[in-house]
Coordinates of C-alpha atoms and ligand atoms in Angstrom, one line a residue:
M1 CA -48.6 23.7 -15.4
D2 CA -47.2 25.0 -12.1
I3 CA -45.4 22.9 -9.2
R4 CA -44.6 23.8 -5.6
L5 CA -41.0 23.1 -4.9
A6 CA -39.9 23.7 -1.1
N7 CA -40.9 27.4 -1.2
Q8 CA -41.2 28.2 -4.8
T9 CA -43.8 27.8 -7.4
L10 CA -42.2 26.9 -10.9
S11 CA -44.0 26.8 -14.1
I12 CA -43.0 23.7 -16.6
N13 CA -44.3 22.8 -20.0
A14 CA -45.2 18.8 -19.2
T15 CA -48.0 16.5 -20.1
D16 CA -48.1 14.9 -16.6
C17 CA -46.6 15.4 -13.3
R18 CA -46.6 13.5 -9.9
H19 CA -45.3 14.1 -6.4
V20 CA -42.4 11.7 -5.5
K21 CA -39.9 11.4 -2.7
G22 CA -37.6 14.7 -3.0
G23 CA -39.2 16.3 -6.0
H24 CA -41.5 16.1 -8.7
I25 CA -41.5 13.6 -11.9
A26 CA -42.9 15.2 -14.9
V27 CA -43.4 13.8 -18.3
A28 CA -42.6 15.5 -21.4
S29 CA -40.6 14.7 -24.4
I30 CA -39.4 18.6 -24.5
L31 CA -39.5 19.8 -20.9
T32 CA -39.1 23.6 -19.9
V33 CA -38.8 25.1 -16.7
D34 CA -39.3 28.8 -16.2
L35 CA -36.8 29.9 -13.7
P36 CA -37.9 32.6 -11.3
A37 CA -34.6 34.7 -11.6
A38 CA -31.3 34.4 -13.5
P39 CA -29.0 31.5 -12.4
V40 CA -25.1 32.3 -11.7
R41 CA -23.7 29.0 -11.9
Y42 CA -24.8 25.9 -13.9
L43 CA -23.9 22.4 -13.2
Y44 CA -22.4 20.8 -16.9
S45 CA -22.6 17.1 -16.7
G46 CA -20.4 15.5 -19.6
W47 CA -21.2 12.6 -21.6
Q48 CA -18.2 10.2 -20.7
S49 CA -15.7 9.6 -18.4
W50 CA -13.2 12.1 -19.4
S51 CA -16.0 15.1 -20.3
L52 CA -15.9 18.1 -18.3
T53 CA -18.6 17.6 -15.2
A54 CA -18.4 20.8 -13.3
W55 CA -20.4 24.0 -11.8
V56 CA -19.5 27.0 -14.1
E57 CA -20.2 30.8 -14.0
T58 CA -23.1 31.4 -16.3
S59 CA -21.5 34.6 -17.2
R60 CA -18.4 32.4 -18.7
P61 CA -18.8 32.2 -22.7
I62 CA -18.8 28.8 -24.1
R63 CA -16.2 28.1 -26.6
P64 CA -16.1 24.6 -28.2
M65 CA -12.9 22.7 -26.8
R66 CA -10.1 22.1 -29.1
P67 CA -8.8 20.2 -31.2
S68 CA -12.0 19.3 -32.8
I69 CA -10.5 16.0 -34.3
M70 CA -10.9 15.0 -30.5
H71 CA -14.5 15.7 -30.0
P72 CA -16.0 12.2 -30.8
M73 CA -13.1 10.7 -28.0
Q74 CA -13.6 13.4 -25.3
T75 CA -17.1 14.8 -25.1
D76 CA -20.8 14.0 -26.9
P77 CA -19.8 14.8 -30.7
A78 CA -23.3 15.8 -31.4
Y79 CA -23.4 18.4 -28.8
A80 CA -19.7 19.5 -29.2
R81 CA -20.5 23.1 -30.8
K82 CA -23.1 24.1 -28.7
T83 CA -23.1 27.7 -27.3
R84 CA -25.3 27.4 -24.4
P85 CA -24.7 25.4 -21.2
H86 CA -25.6 21.7 -21.8
G87 CA -25.3 18.6 -20.4
S88 CA -26.0 14.7 -21.0
W89 CA -28.9 13.7 -19.1
Y90 CA -29.2 16.1 -16.0
G91 CA -28.4 19.8 -15.3
A92 CA -28.7 22.0 -12.5
V93 CA -28.7 26.0 -11.9
E94 CA -27.7 27.9 -8.9
F95 CA -29.3 31.3 -8.0
P96 CA -27.5 34.1 -6.3
T97 CA -29.2 33.1 -3.0
G98 CA -27.4 29.7 -3.3
E99 CA -30.7 27.9 -4.1
L100 CA -30.8 25.1 -6.8
I101 CA -32.9 23.6 -9.2
F102 CA -32.2 20.4 -10.8
V103 CA -33.8 18.7 -13.7
G104 CA -32.5 15.3 -14.4
A105 CA -33.8 12.3 -16.9
L106 CA -34.8 9.2 -16.1
D107 CA -33.8 7.6 -19.1
L108 CA -31.1 7.6 -21.8
E109 CA -30.6 10.1 -24.9
S110 CA -31.5 12.9 -23.1
H111 CA -30.1 16.2 -22.3
V112 CA -30.6 19.6 -20.6
T113 CA -29.7 23.0 -21.7
L114 CA -29.9 26.7 -20.2
D115 CA -31.5 29.2 -22.4
G116 CA -31.4 32.8 -20.4
Q117 CA -34.1 31.8 -17.7
I118 CA -35.4 28.7 -19.2
L119 CA -34.1 25.4 -18.3
T120 CA -35.1 22.9 -21.1
G121 CA -34.8 19.1 -21.1
W122 CA -35.4 16.8 -24.1
Y123 CA -35.2 13.2 -25.4
E124 CA -33.3 12.9 -28.5
V125 CA -35.7 10.3 -30.0
G126 CA -38.9 12.3 -28.8
Q127 CA -42.0 10.6 -28.4
N128 CA -41.4 6.7 -28.7
S129 CA -41.9 3.6 -27.2
V130 CA -38.4 3.2 -25.6
S131 CA -38.2 6.2 -23.4
S132 CA -40.8 7.2 -20.6
N133 CA -40.0 10.8 -21.2
E134 CA -39.6 11.2 -17.3
W135 CA -37.9 13.8 -15.6
F136 CA -36.8 14.5 -12.0
I137 CA -37.4 18.1 -10.9
A138 CA -35.9 18.8 -7.4
T139 CA -34.9 22.1 -5.3
G140 CA -32.9 21.7 -2.0
E141 CA -29.9 20.8 -1.0
E142 CA -27.1 19.4 -3.7
D143 CA -26.5 16.0 -1.9
E144 CA -29.9 15.2 -1.2
I145 CA -31.0 15.8 -4.7
F146 CA -28.7 13.7 -6.1
A147 CA -29.4 10.8 -3.6
H148 CA -33.0 10.7 -4.8
Y149 CA -31.8 11.1 -8.5
A150 CA -29.6 8.3 -7.9
E151 CA -32.7 6.1 -6.1
L152 CA -34.7 6.6 -9.2
L153 CA -32.3 5.9 -11.7
S154 CA -31.2 2.6 -9.7
E155 CA -35.0 1.5 -10.3
R156 CA -34.7 1.8 -14.0
L157 CA -30.8 1.1 -14.6
G158 CA -30.1 -1.3 -11.9
K159 CA -26.5 -0.8 -9.7
G160 CA -23.6 -2.4 -9.7
R161 CA -22.8 -5.4 -7.4
T162 CA -22.2 -5.0 -3.8
M163 CA -18.5 -6.3 -3.6
D164 CA -15.5 -4.3 -2.0
T165 CA -13.1 -2.5 -4.3
Y166 CA -9.9 -4.0 -5.2
R167 CA -6.3 -2.2 -4.9
V168 CA -5.0 -1.9 -8.5
W169 CA -1.4 -1.6 -9.5
C170 CA -1.6 -0.3 -13.3
S171 CA 0.9 -0.2 -16.0
W172 CA -0.2 2.7 -17.7
Y173 CA 0.7 6.0 -15.8
S174 CA 4.6 4.7 -15.4
L175 CA 5.1 2.7 -18.9
Y176 CA 2.4 3.7 -21.1
T177 CA 2.6 1.4 -24.1
E178 CA 6.2 0.5 -23.7
I179 CA 5.4 -2.6 -21.8
Y180 CA 7.1 -6.0 -21.8
E181 CA 6.8 -9.5 -20.5
G182 CA 10.3 -9.2 -18.6
Q183 CA 10.0 -5.8 -17.1
L184 CA 6.3 -6.5 -16.0
L185 CA 7.6 -9.7 -14.2
K186 CA 10.4 -7.7 -12.6
I187 CA 8.0 -5.1 -11.2
L188 CA 5.6 -7.9 -10.3
N189 CA 8.2 -9.2 -8.2
N190 CA 9.4 -6.1 -6.8
L191 CA 5.8 -5.2 -5.5
G192 CA 6.7 -7.8 -3.0
D193 CA 4.1 -7.8 -0.1
L194 CA 2.8 -4.6 -0.9
P195 CA -1.1 -5.3 -0.8
F196 CA -2.1 -4.9 -4.3
D197 CA -5.4 -7.3 -5.0
I198 CA -4.9 -6.8 -8.9
F199 CA -2.1 -6.5 -11.2
Q200 CA -3.4 -4.9 -14.1
I201 CA -1.8 -4.8 -17.6
D202 CA -2.6 -1.8 -19.6
D203 CA -2.4 -0.8 -23.2
G204 CA 0.5 -2.1 -25.0
W205 CA 0.2 -6.0 -24.9
Q206 CA -1.9 -6.4 -27.9
I207 CA -1.2 -6.7 -31.6
G208 CA -3.5 -3.8 -32.5
I209 CA -6.8 -1.9 -31.9
G210 CA -9.2 -4.9 -32.9
D211 CA -6.8 -7.6 -32.9
W212 CA -6.7 -8.9 -29.2
E213 CA -3.9 -11.1 -29.2
P214 CA -0.4 -10.8 -27.8
N215 CA 2.2 -8.9 -29.5
A216 CA 5.7 -10.1 -29.8
R217 CA 6.7 -8.7 -26.6
F218 CA 4.7 -11.1 -24.6
P219 CA 6.2 -14.5 -25.5
S220 CA 4.6 -16.4 -22.7
G221 CA 1.1 -15.4 -24.1
M222 CA -1.2 -13.5 -22.0
D223 CA -2.3 -16.4 -20.2
G224 CA 1.3 -17.0 -19.4
M225 CA 1.6 -13.5 -17.6
A226 CA -1.9 -14.2 -15.9
A227 CA -0.6 -17.3 -14.2
R228 CA 2.4 -15.5 -12.9
V229 CA 0.3 -12.9 -11.5
K230 CA -1.6 -15.5 -9.6
E231 CA 1.6 -16.9 -8.2
T232 CA 1.7 -14.0 -6.4
G233 CA -1.9 -14.4 -4.6
R234 CA -3.4 -11.5 -6.7
K235 CA -5.8 -11.3 -9.5
A236 CA -4.9 -10.5 -13.0
G237 CA -6.3 -7.4 -14.8
L238 CA -6.5 -6.8 -18.5
W239 CA -7.0 -3.4 -20.8
L240 CA -8.8 -3.8 -23.8
A241 CA -10.9 -1.2 -26.3
P242 CA -13.1 -3.9 -27.4
L243 CA -15.6 -1.5 -29.3
L244 CA -12.9 0.3 -31.2
V245 CA -11.5 -0.6 -34.7
V246 CA -8.6 0.8 -36.5
P247 CA -8.0 0.6 -40.3
S248 CA -4.8 -1.7 -39.8
S249 CA -6.7 -4.4 -38.0
S250 CA -8.2 -7.5 -39.2
V251 CA -11.8 -6.8 -38.1
Y252 CA -11.6 -3.6 -40.4
R253 CA -10.6 -5.8 -43.4
E254 CA -12.7 -8.2 -43.1
H255 CA -16.1 -7.0 -41.2
R256 CA -16.5 -3.8 -42.5
D257 CA -20.1 -4.1 -41.9
W258 CA -19.6 -4.5 -38.1
L259 CA -18.7 -1.0 -38.0
L260 CA -20.8 2.0 -37.0
H261 CA -21.7 3.9 -40.3
D262 CA -23.3 7.2 -41.1
E263 CA -26.6 8.2 -43.3
N264 CA -24.1 8.4 -46.2
S265 CA -22.9 5.0 -45.7
G266 CA -19.6 6.2 -44.5
L267 CA -17.7 5.1 -41.3
V268 CA -18.4 7.2 -38.0
S269 CA -15.3 8.6 -36.7
A270 CA -14.5 7.5 -33.3
G271 CA -11.5 10.2 -32.9
F272 CA -7.9 9.6 -33.6
N273 CA -5.2 8.0 -31.5
W274 CA -2.2 5.7 -31.6
G275 CA -1.6 7.3 -34.9
E276 CA -4.6 6.0 -36.6
Q277 CA -8.2 6.9 -37.3
L278 CA -10.4 5.4 -35.1
Y279 CA -13.7 3.7 -35.8
A280 CA -16.4 1.9 -33.7
L281 CA -18.4 -1.4 -33.7
D282 CA -21.9 -1.8 -34.1
T283 CA -23.1 -2.8 -31.3
T284 CA -26.3 -3.9 -32.7
H285 CA -24.7 -6.3 -35.4
P286 CA -25.4 -10.1 -34.3
E287 CA -22.0 -11.1 -35.5
A288 CA -20.3 -8.4 -34.2
L289 CA -21.9 -9.0 -30.6
D290 CA -20.9 -12.9 -31.3
W291 CA -17.1 -11.8 -31.9
L292 CA -17.5 -9.4 -28.5
A293 CA -18.9 -12.2 -26.4
A294 CA -16.1 -14.6 -27.6
L295 CA -13.4 -11.9 -26.9
M296 CA -14.3 -11.4 -23.4
K297 CA -14.5 -15.5 -22.9
K298 CA -11.3 -15.7 -24.4
V299 CA -9.8 -13.1 -22.0
R300 CA -11.5 -15.0 -19.2
G301 CA -10.0 -18.1 -20.3
W302 CA -6.4 -16.5 -20.1
G303 CA -7.0 -16.1 -16.3
Y304 CA -8.2 -12.3 -16.3
D305 CA -10.6 -11.8 -13.5
Y306 CA -10.4 -7.9 -13.6
A307 CA -11.3 -6.2 -17.2
K308 CA -10.5 -2.4 -17.7
L309 CA -12.7 -1.7 -21.0
D310 CA -11.9 1.4 -22.2
F311 CA -13.0 4.0 -25.1
L312 CA -16.5 2.3 -24.9
Y313 CA -18.0 5.7 -25.9
A314 CA -17.5 4.7 -29.4
G315 CA -20.4 2.1 -29.2
A316 CA -22.8 5.1 -28.2
L317 CA -21.9 7.6 -31.0
P318 CA -24.6 8.8 -33.4
G319 CA -24.8 6.8 -36.5
K320 CA -26.8 4.5 -38.5
R321 CA -27.0 1.1 -37.1
H322 CA -27.4 -2.5 -38.2
V323 CA -30.9 -2.8 -36.1
D324 CA -32.3 0.8 -36.0
M325 CA -32.2 1.8 -32.1
P326 CA -31.3 5.0 -30.2
R327 CA -27.5 5.1 -29.5
E328 CA -27.2 4.9 -25.7
T329 CA -29.9 1.9 -26.0
A330 CA -27.5 0.2 -28.5
Y331 CA -24.6 0.5 -26.3
R332 CA -26.5 -0.8 -23.3
H333 CA -27.2 -3.9 -25.8
G334 CA -23.4 -4.1 -26.3
L335 CA -22.7 -3.8 -22.4
A336 CA -25.0 -6.5 -21.4
V337 CA -23.2 -8.9 -24.0
I338 CA -20.4 -7.9 -22.3
R339 CA -21.3 -8.3 -18.8
A340 CA -22.7 -11.7 -19.5
A341 CA -19.6 -12.9 -21.2
L342 CA -17.2 -11.8 -18.2
G343 CA -19.4 -13.6 -15.6
E344 CA -17.9 -13.2 -12.5
A345 CA -15.2 -10.9 -13.3
Y346 CA -14.8 -7.3 -12.3
F347 CA -15.7 -5.1 -15.1
L348 CA -14.3 -1.7 -14.8
T349 CA -15.8 0.9 -17.7
C350 CA -13.4 3.7 -19.0
G351 CA -14.3 6.5 -21.6
A352 CA -17.6 5.4 -20.9
P353 CA -20.9 7.3 -21.4
I354 CA -21.8 7.7 -17.8
L355 CA -25.8 6.8 -17.5
P356 CA -25.7 4.2 -20.1
S357 CA -23.0 2.1 -18.2
I358 CA -25.1 2.1 -14.9
G359 CA -26.3 -1.1 -14.0
L360 CA -23.8 -3.2 -16.2
C361 CA -20.4 -2.6 -14.8
D362 CA -18.8 -2.7 -11.3
G363 CA -16.6 0.4 -11.7
L364 CA -16.8 3.5 -13.7
R365 CA -13.6 5.9 -14.4
V366 CA -15.6 9.6 -13.6
G367 CA -13.0 11.6 -14.7
P368 CA -10.2 12.2 -17.2
D369 CA -6.6 10.7 -16.9
V370 CA -4.5 11.9 -14.5
A371 CA -0.7 12.7 -15.4
G372 CA 2.6 13.6 -13.9
Y373 CA 1.6 17.6 -13.9
F374 CA -1.2 19.3 -12.0
A375 CA -2.6 21.3 -15.4
S376 CA -1.1 22.0 -18.7
P377 CA -1.6 25.7 -19.5
R378 CA -1.6 24.6 -23.3
D379 CA -4.8 22.5 -22.8
D380 CA -6.4 25.1 -20.4
I381 CA -5.8 28.4 -21.9
L382 CA -5.1 27.4 -25.7
L383 CA -7.2 24.4 -26.6
M384 CA -10.0 25.0 -23.6
N385 CA -9.8 21.4 -23.1
F386 CA -10.8 20.2 -19.7
A387 CA -11.2 16.6 -20.4
A388 CA -7.4 16.4 -21.2
P389 CA -5.0 14.5 -18.7
G390 CA -3.9 16.3 -15.7
I391 CA -4.3 16.8 -11.9
R392 CA -7.1 19.6 -11.9
N393 CA -9.2 18.4 -14.7
A394 CA -9.4 14.7 -12.9
L395 CA -10.1 16.3 -9.6
R396 CA -12.9 18.3 -10.9
T397 CA -14.7 16.3 -12.8
T398 CA -14.4 13.4 -10.3
L399 CA -15.6 15.3 -7.4
N400 CA -18.8 16.2 -9.2
R401 CA -19.6 12.7 -10.0
L402 CA -19.3 11.2 -6.7
W403 CA -23.3 11.3 -6.3
L404 CA -22.8 8.1 -8.7
Q405 CA -21.4 6.0 -5.6
P406 CA -24.6 4.1 -4.5
L407 CA -24.9 3.0 -8.3
V408 CA -21.3 2.3 -9.2
H409 CA -17.6 1.9 -7.9
T410 CA -16.4 5.6 -8.8
D411 CA -12.8 5.1 -10.1
P412 CA -11.0 8.3 -9.8
D413 CA -7.7 7.1 -11.4
V414 CA -4.4 6.5 -10.0
V415 CA -2.4 8.1 -7.3
Y416 CA 1.4 8.9 -7.2
F417 CA 3.7 8.3 -4.2
R418 CA 6.8 8.6 -6.3
T419 CA 9.1 11.7 -6.7
R420 CA 10.9 10.4 -9.6
Q421 CA 9.4 11.0 -13.0
T422 CA 6.4 13.5 -11.8
M423 CA 6.5 17.2 -11.3
L424 CA 4.0 16.9 -8.7
T425 CA 4.4 18.7 -5.4
P426 CA 3.7 16.7 -2.6
E427 CA 0.1 18.9 -2.0
Q428 CA -0.7 17.8 -5.4
K429 CA 0.1 14.4 -4.6
S430 CA -1.8 14.5 -1.4
F431 CA -5.0 15.9 -3.2
L432 CA -5.0 12.8 -5.5
Q433 CA -4.6 10.4 -2.4
N434 CA -7.3 12.1 -0.5
L435 CA -9.7 11.7 -3.6
A436 CA -8.8 8.1 -3.8
E437 CA -9.7 7.8 -0.1
V438 CA -13.0 9.5 -0.8
C439 CA -13.8 7.5 -3.7
N440 CA -12.7 4.3 -1.8
F441 CA -10.9 3.3 -5.0
K442 CA -7.1 2.6 -4.9
A443 CA -4.8 2.4 -7.8
T444 CA -1.2 3.4 -8.4
S445 CA 1.3 3.0 -11.5
D446 CA 4.1 3.7 -9.3
I447 CA 7.3 1.2 -9.9
P448 CA 8.7 -0.1 -6.9
A449 CA 12.3 0.8 -7.8
W450 CA 11.4 4.4 -8.6
L451 CA 10.1 4.7 -4.9
T452 CA 12.6 5.6 -2.0
G453 CA 12.0 3.6 1.1
P454 CA 9.7 6.5 2.8
E455 CA 7.8 6.3 -0.2
R456 CA 7.0 2.9 -0.5
E457 CA 5.9 2.9 3.2
A458 CA 3.3 5.5 2.5
L459 CA 2.1 3.7 -0.4
R460 CA 1.6 0.5 1.6
G461 CA 0.1 2.8 4.6
F462 CA -2.4 4.2 1.6
L463 CA -3.3 0.7 0.7
E464 CA -4.1 -0.5 4.0
S465 CA -6.1 2.4 5.3
R466 CA -9.8 2.4 5.5
P467 CA -10.3 5.6 6.9
E468 CA -13.7 7.0 7.8
V469 CA -14.9 9.7 5.2
Q470 CA -17.4 12.1 5.9
K471 CA -18.6 14.9 3.6
T472 CA -18.6 18.4 5.4
G473 CA -19.2 20.7 2.7
R474 CA -19.7 21.2 -1.2
T475 CA -16.2 20.3 -1.8
S476 CA -15.0 19.3 1.6
Y477 CA -14.6 16.1 3.6
R478 CA -13.1 14.8 6.7
I479 CA -11.1 11.8 5.9
A480 CA -10.3 10.3 9.3
D481 CA -9.1 13.1 11.6
R482 CA -7.7 15.5 8.4
E483 CA -9.9 18.0 6.9
V484 CA -9.5 18.3 3.3
D485 CA -10.8 21.1 1.0
F486 CA -10.5 20.6 -2.6
G487 CA -12.5 23.7 -3.6
S488 CA -10.0 26.6 -4.7
H489 CA -7.8 23.9 -6.3
I490 CA -10.4 22.6 -9.0
D491 CA -11.5 26.5 -10.3
M492 CA -11.6 26.9 -13.9
P493 CA -9.1 28.5 -15.8
S494 CA -9.8 32.0 -17.2
L495 CA -10.7 32.3 -20.8
P496 CA -8.0 33.5 -23.3
G497 CA -7.9 36.9 -24.9
G498 CA -7.9 37.6 -28.3
L499 CA -4.1 36.9 -29.0
T500 CA -3.8 33.9 -27.1
N501 CA -7.2 32.7 -28.3
L502 CA -5.7 33.1 -32.2
H503 CA -2.8 31.3 -30.9
G504 CA -5.0 28.7 -29.4
A505 CA -7.1 28.5 -32.9
I506 CA -3.8 28.0 -34.7
I507 CA -2.6 25.0 -32.4
G508 CA -5.7 23.6 -32.1
G509 CA -6.0 23.5 -36.1
L510 CA -2.7 22.2 -36.2
A511 CA -3.7 19.5 -34.1
N512 CA -6.3 18.4 -36.3
I513 CA -3.7 17.5 -39.1
R514 CA -3.2 13.9 -39.0
P515 CA 0.4 13.5 -39.8
L516 CA 1.5 16.1 -37.6
M517 CA -0.2 14.4 -34.8
N518 CA 1.8 11.6 -35.6
L519 CA 5.0 13.1 -35.2
F520 CA 4.2 14.5 -32.2
D521 CA 3.1 10.7 -31.4
K522 CA 6.6 9.8 -32.4
A523 CA 8.4 12.1 -30.5
G524 CA 6.4 11.5 -27.4
K525 CA 7.2 7.6 -27.9
N526 CA 11.0 8.3 -28.2
S527 CA 11.4 10.6 -25.2
L528 CA 9.2 7.7 -23.2
K529 CA 11.7 5.1 -24.6
K530 CA 14.7 7.3 -23.2
M531 CA 13.1 8.0 -20.1
L532 CA 12.7 4.3 -19.3
D533 CA 16.3 3.6 -20.4
Q534 CA 17.6 6.0 -17.8
N535 CA 15.0 5.0 -15.1
P536 CA 15.0 1.1 -15.1
V537 CA 12.3 -0.7 -13.6
Ligands
9PG1 C1 -4.3 3.4 -22.6 C2 -5.4 4.8 -21.6 C3 -5.5 4.5 -20.5 C4 -6.0 5.3 -19.8 C5 -7.7 5.8 -20.2 C6 -7.1 6.0 -22.0 O1 -8.7 11.8 -25.7 N1 -7.7 11.0 -25.6 O2 -7.0 10.8 -26.6 C7 -7.4 9.8 -24.8 C8 -6.5 9.2 -25.1 C9 -6.2 8.2 -24.0 C10 -6.8 8.0 -22.8 C11 -7.6 8.9 -22.4 C12 -8.0 10.0 -23.2 O3 -6.6 7.3 -21.7 O4 -8.4 6.8 -19.7 O5 -6.2 5.0 -18.2 O6 -5.6 3.0 -20.1 O7 -6.4 5.0 -22.4 O8 -4.5 3.9 -23.9

């Protein structure tokens, strides 16, 4: 059938189509849109927090990201090797004239891809009772299209609670897993009157992934830590990865049936981290759900009012579940249980599939991790991995996800004010600070003892400011009276040529060898320990 959009007629393949505010809603388990011309850019929509989301030239060849061992934890592994532009739930194309055509699913387990001049959207589960098979089709100005799309999604998925964002001190981006009770208490004390609402303890407090009890470095227990945080007038925050399970954990030993299996009764890989193979909890298993709810209540009981729940993609990986349901629906099922058990606590999702998290959390990490460097040539050129930590990767993906703001707090990750222990230039640090203002989500891991007097005051000013933010262009903003354009700083690096690509393939191949990864892990940990010895908190 033909639909009229702005000044053009599009031929689409759908069983039904109706006009709505800002565009059309078409019904099709597989939708095809014949494009009037060859597009020059495609909007990739990454599956989870860390996955690349960006406008990319259609002339750019698509190469799978390296290393493949990371596919389950950095992208949707079911589509990681696709050689056409592909995105989760939605996609858009731009023509040489600057005009856009957007196709976005109104339900989960959906994808959009571009093949020449045909844009195709499909639902993984096809015609079934779960999905409405609806698609929003629109043209026009990017922000308007997304505003309409967000409204349609909010009707179907809900949105976060209308509470203010918090200002967060987070332990990760200075101390990583090297955290100790005494050291954190010292930092807490040194934060003094800096206006942080949340003191958030990240990865490193737990016995193991799946064993969510304090390890020997926290002799007063996590309840003891929360009590000390609350004495300073702040709320306590805690990191967990509740949908991951590692072989060394008691859950793995005692409840193998709670884990996500594949068709051949093997376990589904959720990636590789902390020197261990990762597995996923099956969020349709009633006992696993009871365990999850009890875990959340335990954390609440310890006194934590802010939960950063990470590596959540694990709950939505493809696999065979205890109760047969589509994977993102299964994830949402688990998230609803978590949300209910967390009660009034602030719920930040991370490493989380984007649309399936909407309506069930307060905040959502919308980009990869930041780091003490702008970009890594190894990740950019050799591995072609844009989900890897770094400022440019974080800026790029976060900026392309700001349309989610009516639905959820958009967390761009932390900012840096320190000079110590980072290679970032003042300009690069200011990109992150500006992005945090645009997101209205402010966090840092800066250690007070590492800040100079002026840096500490700059951090205070940042935390206290509530500037007016106005979007002035596709990548530019006015923040108070400053004009900020992120545009040229988020370009994709060029693709490697033959020899460099071969070098990358070798590096990527080596990274798939687990014992080798463990060696690197150990080396990294040692240099972190050394750095912390030389830079007391
Ligand atoms: C704690 C960290 C921090 C951080 C999170 C998340 O692909 N990866 O291997 C990968 C590992 C860690 C990671 C992101 C990606 O960081 O985003 O803020 O909480 O976990 O381990």
